[in-house]
Amino acid sequence: MRQTENIYIGFKEKTLFCLGAWLTPNLGLVEKEFAKLVLPSYEDLAMDLSALDACDVNGAILLHALIERLRKKKITVILYNLPSEAEHLLNITRLSEEASLSAIRAKESLFATIGAGAYRVYLGLTEYLSFSGQLAFSLFYALRYPSSFRIKEMLRSIQEHSIKALPIVLLTSMLIGLVIAYQSALQIQKYGADIFVVDMLVISVTRELAPLIAAIVIAGRSGSAYTAQLGVMKITEEIDAMRTMGFDPFRFIVLPNVLALMIGLPMIIFLADIMGIAGGMLAARVELGITVLEFVGRMEEIFNINHLFVGLIKGPFFALIIASIGSMRGMAVENSTDSIGINTKASVVSAIFMVIICDAIFSIIFLELGI
Amino acid sequence: MKAPVVRVRNVSTRFGEYLVHDDISFDIYEGEIFGLLGPSGYGKSTMMREMILLQEPDSGSIEVLGKEVWKLGEKEAVELRKQWGVVFQESALFSSLSVEENIALLLREYTNMSPSLIRRVVATKLEMVGLSQSDGRKYPSELSGGMKKKAALARALAMDPKLLFLDEPTSSLDPVSAAEFDSLILSLRELLGLTIVIVTHDLASIRKTLDTMVLFADKKVIARGTLQDVLKTRHPIIESFFLQ
């Protein structure tokens, strides 16, 4: 019985008929029709190709695959009325298939995936260690030969990555101060302890919030810029060109950037402290009716200068983390466009993560020291 | 005589004030390896970009595979694009995908073949251009220039086009890889009966691969036909071009 609804393949009296145009766009249909055929398990089967109107290379590959599938079921296939075009194509594909089929990819096991992941983490760590080593070396070199240090580069980097970042950092910081004061005002009012909003705000902003916010915004804004800048220079071979001219990219780009941020970030934090407190002051005035004079008076009573230093001292450490991870990721860019995207993302994510870890370590240290 | 695969009629192109093509006409016939020749800056790559729907000429008509390309609707244009393969000068392999995925992309997008059939097709195309299966698993950044070209060729062949466009395929290759690539093109034409349009100024591959050619200079086609025909034409640019 010939299955007439099929357009490309039919079956009748021990014979498979291939019909129509086996061209690339139709091959999916051919496969589906073949899968629907109910083939009895004959010892041998004829395949009649006389009605095959057209066939391209991909069609011949499919024909070949079907024959192979039948042979695996121990069915012998004999081809009849092979058009010369199809015969030619079958010969091409037969030659190449035999070589290639053995090489079809095996699926990776779960253990292999985990192992490969762990190895990548290990590689990342060693890469960071080696990067830190090079950075330290260029720092000592700069100390030994101060005239070799690119002071102009560093000033430009402060301008570009610290000063130009001020508006966004300060705005964020002010809003956070405002929100913190506003939210806690609602709770604190219930206890009639209105004035304590000053204690809470001033201490949390200077010790924790301003440094963290500044670091996170800078990591997103400037850390990613370091990565993209170095990455593009790597792809366009500018880094290699610098090396051949004897300009060590660490000395000329990475070290000035790192030092610039280490100088810039504490200053940003200091200004963020002021703006955060100003934001809180505004909320306290509106929500609790605490005047500016009362606020400042209370601040004078309770504020220990250590709170300010605790926040500022974190600055250079956060800056080191952000700038070195950003630069390392930039140097890790390889010769492909999406390598920049991957490394920029990794630079921001890991810089923010490491900043938060570092902040936690500082908290423990300061707690133990009783500052 | 057979109908031409590509028919260019009275095409003029200008970039701002600068006239690149002035009323150019020529035909490309089935089964030919056809060269667009000329010194840099005389609009041979532009002519190819106009044929493959990347850049519109200011006037004139271009017919490819019987369709007037710049009068097609979006749907017909997509259909036509599936019937030719293009290899760009810098290979233009998608760098986020492995070579295998680059080749499989069109098949996944435009056909409903099963994954196992796609794998077979990819393996065969790799074999055809002389790349190993392990090369297929690599990413473009891990390949040499010659291998990238072969991979780009395999990608162009994925949908079994009858017409292939190559933009300066050998210009960034060393002489050995270039000769290898030329032989590959000749054998593929033999094997698959392709019509191939090549933009080139590589003399070795002009001698080895091209059947017919047109030579662009001074906004015009100054010579056409087989290499002998072109060399017989008297023109200062032809002398300097073939004596470079």
Coordinates of C-alpha atoms in Angstrom, one line a residue:
Chain A
M1 CA 0.0 0.0 0.0
R2 CA 1.4 3.3 -1.1
Q3 CA 0.9 6.2 1.4
T4 CA -0.4 8.7 -0.9
E5 CA -0.5 11.7 1.5
N6 CA 3.2 11.8 1.6
I7 CA 4.9 14.1 -1.0
Y8 CA 8.5 13.1 -0.6
I9 CA 8.6 9.5 0.3
G10 CA 6.3 6.5 -0.1
F11 CA 6.3 2.8 0.5
K12 CA 4.7 0.1 -1.7
E13 CA 5.5 -3.6 -2.2
K14 CA 8.9 -3.8 -0.7
T15 CA 9.9 -0.6 -2.4
L16 CA 10.6 2.8 -1.0
F17 CA 9.9 5.6 -3.4
C18 CA 11.7 8.9 -3.2
L19 CA 9.7 11.7 -4.9
G20 CA 9.8 15.4 -5.5
A21 CA 12.5 17.9 -4.7
W22 CA 14.8 16.9 -1.8
L23 CA 16.2 20.4 -1.4
T24 CA 17.4 22.0 1.8
P25 CA 14.2 23.8 2.8
N26 CA 12.1 20.6 2.4
L27 CA 14.3 18.2 4.2
G28 CA 12.6 18.6 7.6
L29 CA 9.4 17.4 6.0
V30 CA 11.2 14.5 4.4
E31 CA 12.5 13.4 7.8
K32 CA 9.0 13.7 9.3
E33 CA 7.4 11.6 6.5
F34 CA 10.1 8.9 6.9
A35 CA 9.5 8.7 10.6
K36 CA 5.7 8.1 10.0
L37 CA 6.3 5.2 7.6
V38 CA 5.5 1.8 8.9
L39 CA 8.3 -0.4 7.5
P40 CA 8.0 -4.1 7.8
S41 CA 11.2 -5.9 8.7
Y42 CA 12.1 -7.3 5.3
E43 CA 15.5 -8.8 4.8
D44 CA 16.0 -6.5 1.8
L45 CA 14.3 -3.4 0.5
A46 CA 14.4 -1.7 -2.8
M47 CA 14.7 2.1 -3.0
D48 CA 13.4 3.6 -6.2
L49 CA 14.7 7.0 -7.0
S50 CA 13.3 7.5 -10.5
A51 CA 10.8 10.1 -9.3
L52 CA 13.3 12.2 -7.5
D53 CA 13.1 15.5 -9.3
A54 CA 15.9 17.3 -7.6
C55 CA 18.4 16.7 -4.9
D56 CA 21.1 18.9 -3.4
V57 CA 24.0 18.0 -1.2
N58 CA 22.1 18.2 2.0
G59 CA 19.4 16.0 0.4
A60 CA 22.0 13.4 -0.4
I61 CA 23.3 13.6 3.1
L62 CA 19.7 12.8 4.3
L63 CA 19.3 10.0 1.8
H64 CA 22.6 8.6 3.1
A65 CA 21.5 8.9 6.7
L66 CA 18.2 7.1 5.9
I67 CA 19.9 4.2 4.2
E68 CA 22.3 3.9 7.1
R69 CA 19.4 3.8 9.6
L70 CA 17.7 1.0 7.6
R71 CA 21.0 -1.0 7.5
K72 CA 21.3 -0.7 11.3
K73 CA 18.0 -2.6 11.5
K74 CA 19.6 -5.3 9.4
I75 CA 17.7 -4.4 6.3
T76 CA 19.6 -4.6 3.1
V77 CA 18.9 -1.6 0.8
I78 CA 19.2 -1.7 -2.9
L79 CA 19.1 1.5 -4.9
Y80 CA 17.3 1.6 -8.3
N81 CA 17.0 4.2 -11.0
L82 CA 19.5 6.5 -9.4
P83 CA 19.6 9.8 -11.3
S84 CA 23.1 10.7 -12.3
E85 CA 23.0 13.9 -10.4
A86 CA 22.0 12.1 -7.1
E87 CA 24.6 9.4 -7.7
H88 CA 27.3 12.1 -8.0
L89 CA 26.1 13.8 -4.8
L90 CA 25.9 10.4 -2.9
N91 CA 29.4 9.8 -3.8
I92 CA 30.5 13.1 -2.4
T93 CA 28.7 12.6 0.9
R94 CA 29.6 9.0 1.3
L95 CA 33.3 9.9 1.2
S96 CA 33.0 12.6 3.8
E97 CA 30.5 11.0 6.0
E98 CA 32.5 7.9 6.8
A99 CA 35.3 10.1 8.1
S100 CA 33.1 12.4 10.1
L101 CA 30.5 10.3 11.7
S102 CA 32.9 8.7 14.2
A103 CA 33.7 12.2 15.5
I104 CA 30.2 13.4 16.5
R105 CA 30.4 14.9 19.9
A106 CA 29.7 12.9 23.1
K107 CA 27.7 14.6 25.8
E108 CA 29.8 15.8 28.8
S109 CA 29.1 14.1 32.1
L110 CA 28.0 16.1 35.2
F111 CA 31.4 15.5 36.9
A112 CA 33.3 16.7 33.9
T113 CA 31.2 19.9 33.9
I114 CA 31.8 20.5 37.6
G115 CA 35.5 19.7 37.3
A116 CA 35.9 22.1 34.3
G117 CA 34.1 24.8 36.3
A118 CA 36.3 24.3 39.4
Y119 CA 39.4 24.4 37.2
R120 CA 38.3 27.7 35.6
V121 CA 37.9 29.2 39.1
Y122 CA 41.4 28.0 40.0
L123 CA 42.7 29.5 36.8
G124 CA 41.0 32.8 37.6
L125 CA 42.7 32.9 41.0
T126 CA 46.1 32.2 39.7
E127 CA 45.5 34.8 37.0
Y128 CA 44.6 37.4 39.7
L129 CA 47.7 36.4 41.7
S130 CA 50.0 36.8 38.7
F131 CA 48.3 40.2 37.9
S132 CA 48.8 41.4 41.5
G133 CA 52.5 40.4 41.2
Q134 CA 53.0 42.4 38.0
L135 CA 51.1 45.4 39.6
A136 CA 53.3 45.2 42.7
F137 CA 56.4 45.0 40.6
S138 CA 55.5 48.1 38.6
L139 CA 54.7 49.9 41.8
F140 CA 58.2 49.1 43.2
Y141 CA 59.7 50.1 39.9
A142 CA 57.9 53.4 40.0
L143 CA 59.2 53.9 43.6
R144 CA 62.7 53.1 42.6
Y145 CA 62.6 55.3 39.5
P146 CA 60.0 58.0 40.3
S147 CA 60.7 59.8 37.1
S148 CA 59.3 56.8 35.1
F149 CA 55.9 57.2 36.7
R150 CA 53.3 58.7 34.4
I151 CA 51.9 61.4 36.7
K152 CA 50.0 63.0 33.8
E153 CA 48.2 59.8 33.0
M154 CA 47.3 59.5 36.7
L155 CA 45.9 63.1 36.8
R156 CA 43.9 62.5 33.6
S157 CA 42.5 59.3 35.2
I158 CA 41.5 61.1 38.3
Q159 CA 39.7 63.6 36.2
E160 CA 38.0 61.0 34.0
H161 CA 37.1 58.3 36.6
S162 CA 36.7 60.2 39.9
I163 CA 35.7 63.8 39.3
K164 CA 33.4 63.0 36.4
A165 CA 31.8 60.3 38.5
L166 CA 30.9 62.8 41.3
P167 CA 27.4 63.9 40.2
I168 CA 26.0 60.4 40.0
V169 CA 27.7 59.2 43.2
L170 CA 26.7 62.3 45.2
L171 CA 23.1 62.2 44.0
T172 CA 22.8 58.5 44.9
S173 CA 24.3 59.1 48.3
M174 CA 22.0 62.0 49.1
L175 CA 18.9 59.9 48.1
I176 CA 20.1 57.0 50.2
G177 CA 20.6 59.3 53.2
L178 CA 17.1 60.8 52.7
V179 CA 15.4 57.4 52.4
I180 CA 17.2 56.0 55.5
A181 CA 16.2 59.0 57.6
Y182 CA 12.7 59.0 56.3
Q183 CA 12.1 55.3 56.8
S184 CA 13.6 55.2 60.3
A185 CA 11.7 58.4 61.3
L186 CA 8.5 56.5 61.0
Q187 CA 9.7 53.8 63.5
I188 CA 11.6 56.1 65.8
Q189 CA 8.7 58.4 66.3
K190 CA 6.7 55.6 68.0
Y191 CA 9.2 55.7 70.8
G192 CA 9.4 59.4 71.0
A193 CA 13.1 59.1 70.4
D194 CA 13.1 61.6 67.5
I195 CA 16.5 63.1 68.0
F196 CA 18.2 59.6 67.8
V197 CA 17.6 59.6 64.1
V198 CA 20.8 61.8 63.9
D199 CA 22.9 59.1 65.7
M200 CA 21.6 56.4 63.4
L201 CA 22.0 58.3 60.2
V202 CA 25.4 59.9 60.8
I203 CA 27.0 56.7 62.0
S204 CA 25.5 54.5 59.3
V205 CA 26.3 56.9 56.5
T206 CA 29.9 57.6 57.4
R207 CA 30.9 54.1 58.5
E208 CA 29.1 52.0 55.9
L209 CA 26.7 53.5 53.5
A210 CA 28.7 56.2 51.8
P211 CA 31.8 54.0 51.2
L212 CA 29.7 51.1 49.9
I213 CA 27.6 53.3 47.6
A214 CA 30.5 55.1 46.2
A215 CA 32.4 51.9 45.6
I216 CA 29.4 50.2 43.9
V217 CA 28.7 53.1 41.7
I218 CA 32.3 53.5 40.8
A219 CA 32.7 49.8 40.1
G220 CA 29.8 50.0 37.6
R221 CA 30.9 53.2 36.0
S222 CA 34.7 53.3 36.1
G223 CA 35.6 49.6 36.6
S224 CA 33.7 48.7 33.5
A225 CA 35.4 51.6 31.6
Y226 CA 38.9 50.2 32.6
T227 CA 38.0 46.8 31.2
A228 CA 36.5 48.1 28.0
Q229 CA 39.4 50.5 27.3
L230 CA 42.1 47.9 27.9
G231 CA 40.1 45.2 26.1
V232 CA 39.7 47.3 22.9
M233 CA 43.4 48.2 23.1
K234 CA 44.2 44.5 23.3
I235 CA 42.0 43.7 20.3
T236 CA 43.4 46.4 18.1
E237 CA 46.9 45.3 19.1
E238 CA 47.7 48.7 20.7
I239 CA 48.9 46.8 23.8
D240 CA 51.3 44.8 21.7
A241 CA 52.4 47.9 19.9
M242 CA 53.2 49.5 23.2
R243 CA 55.2 46.5 24.3
T244 CA 57.3 46.4 21.2
M245 CA 58.1 50.1 21.8
G246 CA 59.2 49.2 25.3
F247 CA 56.2 50.9 27.0
D248 CA 55.1 48.4 29.7
P249 CA 51.2 48.7 29.7
F250 CA 51.3 48.1 33.5
R251 CA 53.5 51.1 34.0
F252 CA 51.7 53.3 31.5
I253 CA 48.1 52.4 31.9
V254 CA 47.3 50.0 34.8
L255 CA 49.4 51.6 37.6
P256 CA 48.3 55.2 37.0
N257 CA 44.7 54.0 36.9
V258 CA 45.0 52.1 40.1
L259 CA 46.7 54.9 42.0
A260 CA 44.3 57.5 40.6
L261 CA 41.3 55.6 41.9
M262 CA 43.1 55.0 45.3
I263 CA 43.5 58.7 45.6
G264 CA 40.1 59.6 44.2
L265 CA 37.8 57.2 46.0
P266 CA 38.5 58.4 49.6
M267 CA 37.7 62.0 48.4
I268 CA 34.5 60.8 46.7
I269 CA 33.6 59.0 50.0
F270 CA 34.2 62.2 52.0
L271 CA 31.9 64.2 49.7
A272 CA 29.3 61.3 49.7
D273 CA 29.3 61.5 53.5
I274 CA 28.4 65.1 53.4
M275 CA 25.7 64.6 50.8
G276 CA 24.3 61.6 52.6
I277 CA 24.0 63.5 55.9
A278 CA 22.5 66.5 54.1
G279 CA 19.9 64.2 52.6
G280 CA 19.1 62.8 56.0
M281 CA 18.9 66.3 57.4
L282 CA 16.3 67.3 54.9
A283 CA 14.2 64.2 55.7
A284 CA 14.5 64.9 59.5
R285 CA 13.4 68.5 59.0
V286 CA 10.4 67.6 57.0
E287 CA 9.3 64.4 58.8
L288 CA 10.3 65.0 62.4
G289 CA 10.7 68.8 62.6
I290 CA 14.3 68.6 63.7
T291 CA 15.9 71.9 62.6
V292 CA 19.3 72.1 61.1
L293 CA 20.7 73.6 64.3
E294 CA 19.3 70.9 66.4
F295 CA 20.7 68.3 64.0
V296 CA 24.2 69.7 64.0
G297 CA 24.1 70.2 67.7
R298 CA 23.3 66.6 68.3
M299 CA 25.9 65.5 65.7
E300 CA 28.6 67.4 67.7
E301 CA 27.6 65.6 70.9
I302 CA 27.7 62.1 69.5
F303 CA 30.0 62.1 66.5
N304 CA 33.4 60.6 67.1
I305 CA 35.9 61.4 64.4
N306 CA 36.8 57.7 64.2
H307 CA 33.5 57.1 62.4
L308 CA 34.7 59.2 59.6
F309 CA 38.1 57.6 59.4
V310 CA 36.6 54.1 59.5
G311 CA 34.7 55.0 56.3
L312 CA 37.6 56.8 54.6
I313 CA 40.2 54.1 55.3
K314 CA 38.1 51.7 53.3
G315 CA 38.4 53.9 50.2
P316 CA 41.9 53.0 49.0
F317 CA 41.2 49.2 49.5
F318 CA 37.9 49.3 47.6
A319 CA 39.7 51.4 44.9
L320 CA 42.5 48.8 44.7
I321 CA 39.9 46.0 44.3
I322 CA 37.9 47.9 41.6
A323 CA 40.7 49.2 39.5
S324 CA 42.8 46.0 39.6
I325 CA 39.9 43.7 38.8
G326 CA 38.8 46.1 36.0
S327 CA 42.3 46.2 34.5
M328 CA 42.9 42.5 34.9
R329 CA 39.7 41.7 33.1
G330 CA 40.7 44.2 30.4
M331 CA 44.0 42.4 29.9
A332 CA 42.2 39.1 29.8
V333 CA 40.2 40.1 26.7
E334 CA 41.0 37.8 23.8
N335 CA 40.7 38.3 20.1
S336 CA 36.9 38.3 19.7
T337 CA 34.2 40.9 20.1
D338 CA 32.1 39.2 22.7
S339 CA 35.1 38.7 24.9
I340 CA 34.8 42.4 25.8
G341 CA 31.2 41.9 26.9
I342 CA 32.0 38.9 29.0
N343 CA 35.0 40.4 30.7
T344 CA 33.2 43.7 31.4
K345 CA 30.3 41.9 33.0
A346 CA 32.7 39.8 35.0
S347 CA 34.7 42.8 36.0
V348 CA 31.7 44.7 37.5
V349 CA 30.2 41.6 39.1
S350 CA 33.3 40.4 40.8
A351 CA 34.5 43.9 41.8
I352 CA 31.2 44.6 43.6
F353 CA 31.2 41.2 45.2
M354 CA 34.8 41.6 46.4
V355 CA 34.1 45.1 47.7
I356 CA 31.3 43.7 49.9
I357 CA 33.4 40.9 51.2
C358 CA 36.2 43.3 52.0
D359 CA 33.7 45.5 53.8
A360 CA 32.6 42.6 55.9
I361 CA 36.2 41.8 56.8
F362 CA 36.7 45.5 57.8
S363 CA 33.6 45.3 60.1
I364 CA 35.1 42.4 61.9
I365 CA 38.5 44.0 62.3
F366 CA 37.0 47.3 63.6
L367 CA 34.7 45.4 66.0
E368 CA 37.7 43.5 67.4
L369 CA 39.7 46.7 67.7
G370 CA 36.8 48.4 69.3
I371 CA 36.8 51.4 67.0
Chain B
M1 CA 23.0 30.4 -24.7
K2 CA 21.8 30.0 -21.1
A3 CA 20.2 32.8 -19.3
P4 CA 22.6 34.8 -17.1
V5 CA 22.7 34.1 -13.4
V6 CA 23.6 37.7 -12.7
R7 CA 22.6 40.5 -15.1
V8 CA 23.9 44.0 -14.5
R9 CA 22.4 46.8 -16.6
N10 CA 23.3 50.4 -16.8
V11 CA 24.3 50.7 -13.1
S12 CA 25.6 54.0 -11.8
T13 CA 26.7 54.7 -8.3
R14 CA 27.9 57.8 -6.6
F15 CA 29.3 58.5 -3.1
G16 CA 28.3 62.1 -2.6
E17 CA 29.9 64.0 -5.4
Y18 CA 32.2 61.1 -6.4
L19 CA 31.0 58.9 -9.2
V20 CA 32.1 55.3 -8.8
H21 CA 30.2 53.4 -11.5
D22 CA 29.1 55.1 -14.7
D23 CA 26.6 53.1 -16.7
I24 CA 28.0 49.7 -16.2
S25 CA 26.5 46.5 -17.8
F26 CA 27.7 42.9 -17.8
D27 CA 26.4 39.3 -17.4
I28 CA 27.5 36.3 -15.4
Y29 CA 26.6 32.9 -16.7
E30 CA 25.9 29.6 -14.9
G31 CA 28.9 27.6 -13.9
E32 CA 31.3 30.4 -14.4
I33 CA 34.0 31.5 -12.0
F34 CA 33.7 35.2 -12.6
G35 CA 36.1 37.9 -11.4
L36 CA 35.4 41.5 -10.6
L37 CA 38.9 43.0 -11.0
G38 CA 40.5 46.3 -10.6
P39 CA 42.8 48.5 -8.5
S40 CA 41.6 49.5 -5.0
G41 CA 39.0 52.2 -4.9
Y42 CA 37.5 51.6 -8.4
G43 CA 34.3 50.1 -7.0
K44 CA 34.6 46.4 -7.5
S45 CA 33.6 45.6 -3.9
T46 CA 30.8 48.1 -4.2
M47 CA 29.5 46.3 -7.3
M48 CA 29.4 43.0 -5.3
R49 CA 27.6 44.7 -2.4
E50 CA 25.0 46.0 -4.8
M51 CA 24.4 42.4 -6.1
I52 CA 23.9 41.0 -2.6
L53 CA 21.5 43.7 -1.4
L54 CA 23.9 45.5 0.9
Q55 CA 24.1 48.8 -1.0
E56 CA 21.6 50.3 -3.4
P57 CA 22.9 51.6 -6.8
D58 CA 21.7 55.1 -7.8
S59 CA 20.4 53.9 -11.1
G60 CA 20.3 50.9 -13.3
S61 CA 19.1 47.4 -12.6
I62 CA 20.7 44.2 -11.2
E63 CA 19.1 40.8 -11.7
V64 CA 20.3 37.9 -9.7
L65 CA 18.8 34.4 -10.3
G66 CA 16.1 36.0 -12.4
K67 CA 15.0 38.4 -9.8
E68 CA 15.5 42.1 -10.0
V69 CA 17.1 42.5 -6.5
W70 CA 16.4 46.1 -5.7
K71 CA 12.7 45.8 -6.5
L72 CA 11.9 42.9 -4.2
G73 CA 9.7 43.0 -1.1
E74 CA 11.2 42.0 2.3
K75 CA 9.9 38.4 2.1
E76 CA 11.2 37.8 -1.5
A77 CA 14.5 39.3 -0.5
V78 CA 14.9 36.8 2.4
E79 CA 14.0 34.0 0.0
L80 CA 16.6 35.2 -2.5
R81 CA 19.3 35.6 0.2
K82 CA 18.9 31.9 1.1
Q83 CA 19.9 31.0 -2.4
W84 CA 23.3 32.5 -2.4
G85 CA 26.3 32.2 0.0
V86 CA 28.7 35.1 0.8
V87 CA 32.3 34.9 2.1
F88 CA 33.4 38.3 3.4
Q89 CA 36.9 39.7 3.3
E90 CA 37.4 39.4 7.1
S91 CA 35.5 36.1 7.1
A92 CA 32.9 37.7 9.5
L93 CA 32.3 34.5 11.4
F94 CA 30.2 35.2 14.5
S95 CA 32.8 35.2 17.2
S96 CA 30.4 34.1 20.0
L97 CA 29.6 30.8 18.2
S98 CA 31.9 27.9 17.4
V99 CA 32.6 27.0 13.8
E100 CA 30.0 24.2 13.9
E101 CA 27.4 26.6 15.3
N102 CA 28.2 29.2 12.7
I103 CA 27.5 26.6 10.0
A104 CA 24.4 25.2 11.7
L105 CA 22.9 28.7 12.3
L106 CA 21.1 29.1 8.9
L107 CA 19.9 25.5 8.9
R108 CA 18.4 25.9 12.4
E109 CA 16.8 29.2 11.4
Y110 CA 15.4 28.4 8.0
T111 CA 14.8 24.7 7.9
N112 CA 13.1 22.3 10.2
M113 CA 15.7 19.6 9.9
S114 CA 16.3 17.4 13.0
P115 CA 19.3 18.1 15.1
S116 CA 21.0 14.8 14.1
L117 CA 20.6 15.6 10.4
I118 CA 22.0 19.1 11.0
R119 CA 25.0 17.6 12.7
R120 CA 25.6 15.3 9.7
V121 CA 25.3 18.3 7.3
V122 CA 27.7 20.3 9.4
A123 CA 30.2 17.5 9.5
T124 CA 30.0 17.0 5.7
K125 CA 30.5 20.8 5.0
L126 CA 33.5 20.8 7.3
E127 CA 34.9 17.8 5.4
M128 CA 34.2 19.5 2.0
V129 CA 36.3 22.6 2.8
G130 CA 39.1 20.5 4.4
L131 CA 38.6 21.3 8.1
S132 CA 38.7 18.5 10.7
Q133 CA 35.8 17.8 13.1
S134 CA 37.9 19.1 16.0
D135 CA 38.4 22.4 14.1
G136 CA 34.6 22.6 14.0
R137 CA 34.4 22.7 17.8
K138 CA 36.8 25.7 18.0
Y139 CA 35.8 29.3 18.2
P140 CA 36.8 31.7 15.3
S141 CA 39.4 33.4 17.5
E142 CA 41.3 30.1 17.8
L143 CA 41.7 29.7 14.0
S144 CA 44.4 30.9 11.6
G145 CA 43.5 33.2 8.8
G146 CA 43.3 30.4 6.2
M147 CA 41.1 28.2 8.4
K148 CA 38.8 31.1 9.1
K149 CA 38.3 31.5 5.3
K150 CA 37.6 27.8 5.0
A151 CA 35.1 28.0 7.9
A152 CA 33.4 31.0 6.3
L153 CA 33.2 29.1 3.0
A154 CA 31.6 26.1 4.9
R155 CA 29.1 28.5 6.4
A156 CA 28.3 30.0 3.0
L157 CA 27.7 26.5 1.7
A158 CA 25.4 25.4 4.5
M159 CA 22.1 25.9 2.6
D160 CA 23.5 24.4 -0.7
P161 CA 23.4 27.6 -2.7
K162 CA 24.0 27.6 -6.4
L163 CA 25.7 31.0 -6.3
L164 CA 28.6 32.0 -4.2
F165 CA 30.1 35.5 -3.7
L166 CA 33.7 35.8 -2.4
D167 CA 35.1 39.2 -1.5
E168 CA 38.9 39.2 -1.8
P169 CA 39.1 35.7 -0.4
T170 CA 42.9 35.4 -0.7
S171 CA 44.0 38.9 0.0
S172 CA 44.9 38.4 3.7
L173 CA 46.4 34.9 3.2
D174 CA 50.0 33.8 2.6
P175 CA 50.7 32.5 -0.9
V176 CA 50.6 28.9 0.2
S177 CA 47.2 29.2 1.9
A178 CA 46.0 31.3 -0.9
A179 CA 46.9 28.7 -3.5
E180 CA 45.2 26.0 -1.3
F181 CA 42.1 28.1 -1.1
D182 CA 42.1 28.6 -4.9
S183 CA 42.3 24.8 -5.4
L184 CA 39.4 24.4 -3.0
I185 CA 37.3 26.8 -4.9
L186 CA 38.0 25.0 -8.2
S187 CA 37.2 21.6 -6.7
L188 CA 34.0 22.8 -5.2
R189 CA 32.9 24.2 -8.5
E190 CA 33.7 20.8 -10.1
L191 CA 31.9 19.0 -7.3
L192 CA 28.8 21.1 -6.9
G193 CA 28.4 23.0 -10.1
L194 CA 28.5 26.3 -8.4
T195 CA 28.5 29.7 -10.1
I196 CA 31.1 31.8 -8.2
V197 CA 31.7 35.5 -8.3
I198 CA 35.0 36.7 -6.9
V199 CA 36.3 40.2 -6.1
T200 CA 40.0 40.0 -6.3
H201 CA 43.3 41.6 -7.2
D202 CA 45.5 38.6 -6.5
L203 CA 47.2 37.8 -9.8
A204 CA 47.9 34.2 -8.9
S205 CA 44.3 33.4 -8.2
I206 CA 43.2 35.4 -11.2
R207 CA 45.3 33.2 -13.4
K208 CA 44.4 30.0 -11.6
T209 CA 40.7 30.2 -11.0
L210 CA 38.9 32.8 -13.1
D211 CA 37.0 31.8 -16.4
T212 CA 35.8 35.3 -17.3
M213 CA 36.2 38.6 -15.7
V214 CA 35.5 42.3 -15.9
L215 CA 38.1 45.0 -15.1
F216 CA 37.0 48.2 -13.5
A217 CA 38.8 51.5 -13.9
D218 CA 37.8 55.1 -14.5
K219 CA 34.2 54.4 -13.5
K220 CA 33.8 52.0 -16.4
V221 CA 34.5 48.4 -17.3
I222 CA 37.6 48.8 -19.4
A223 CA 38.1 45.2 -20.4
R224 CA 36.0 41.9 -20.2
G225 CA 36.2 38.3 -21.2
T226 CA 38.8 35.6 -20.6
L227 CA 42.3 36.5 -19.3
Q228 CA 43.6 36.5 -22.9
D229 CA 40.9 38.9 -24.0
V230 CA 41.7 41.2 -21.1
L231 CA 45.4 41.1 -21.7
K232 CA 44.9 42.0 -25.4
T233 CA 43.1 45.2 -24.5
R234 CA 45.4 48.2 -24.7
H235 CA 45.0 50.5 -21.7
P236 CA 47.6 51.9 -19.3
I237 CA 45.8 50.6 -16.2
I238 CA 45.8 47.0 -17.6
E239 CA 49.5 47.1 -18.1
S240 CA 50.2 48.4 -14.6
F241 CA 47.6 46.1 -13.0
F242 CA 49.1 42.9 -14.5
L243 CA 52.7 44.0 -14.0
Q244 CA 52.3 44.9 -10.3

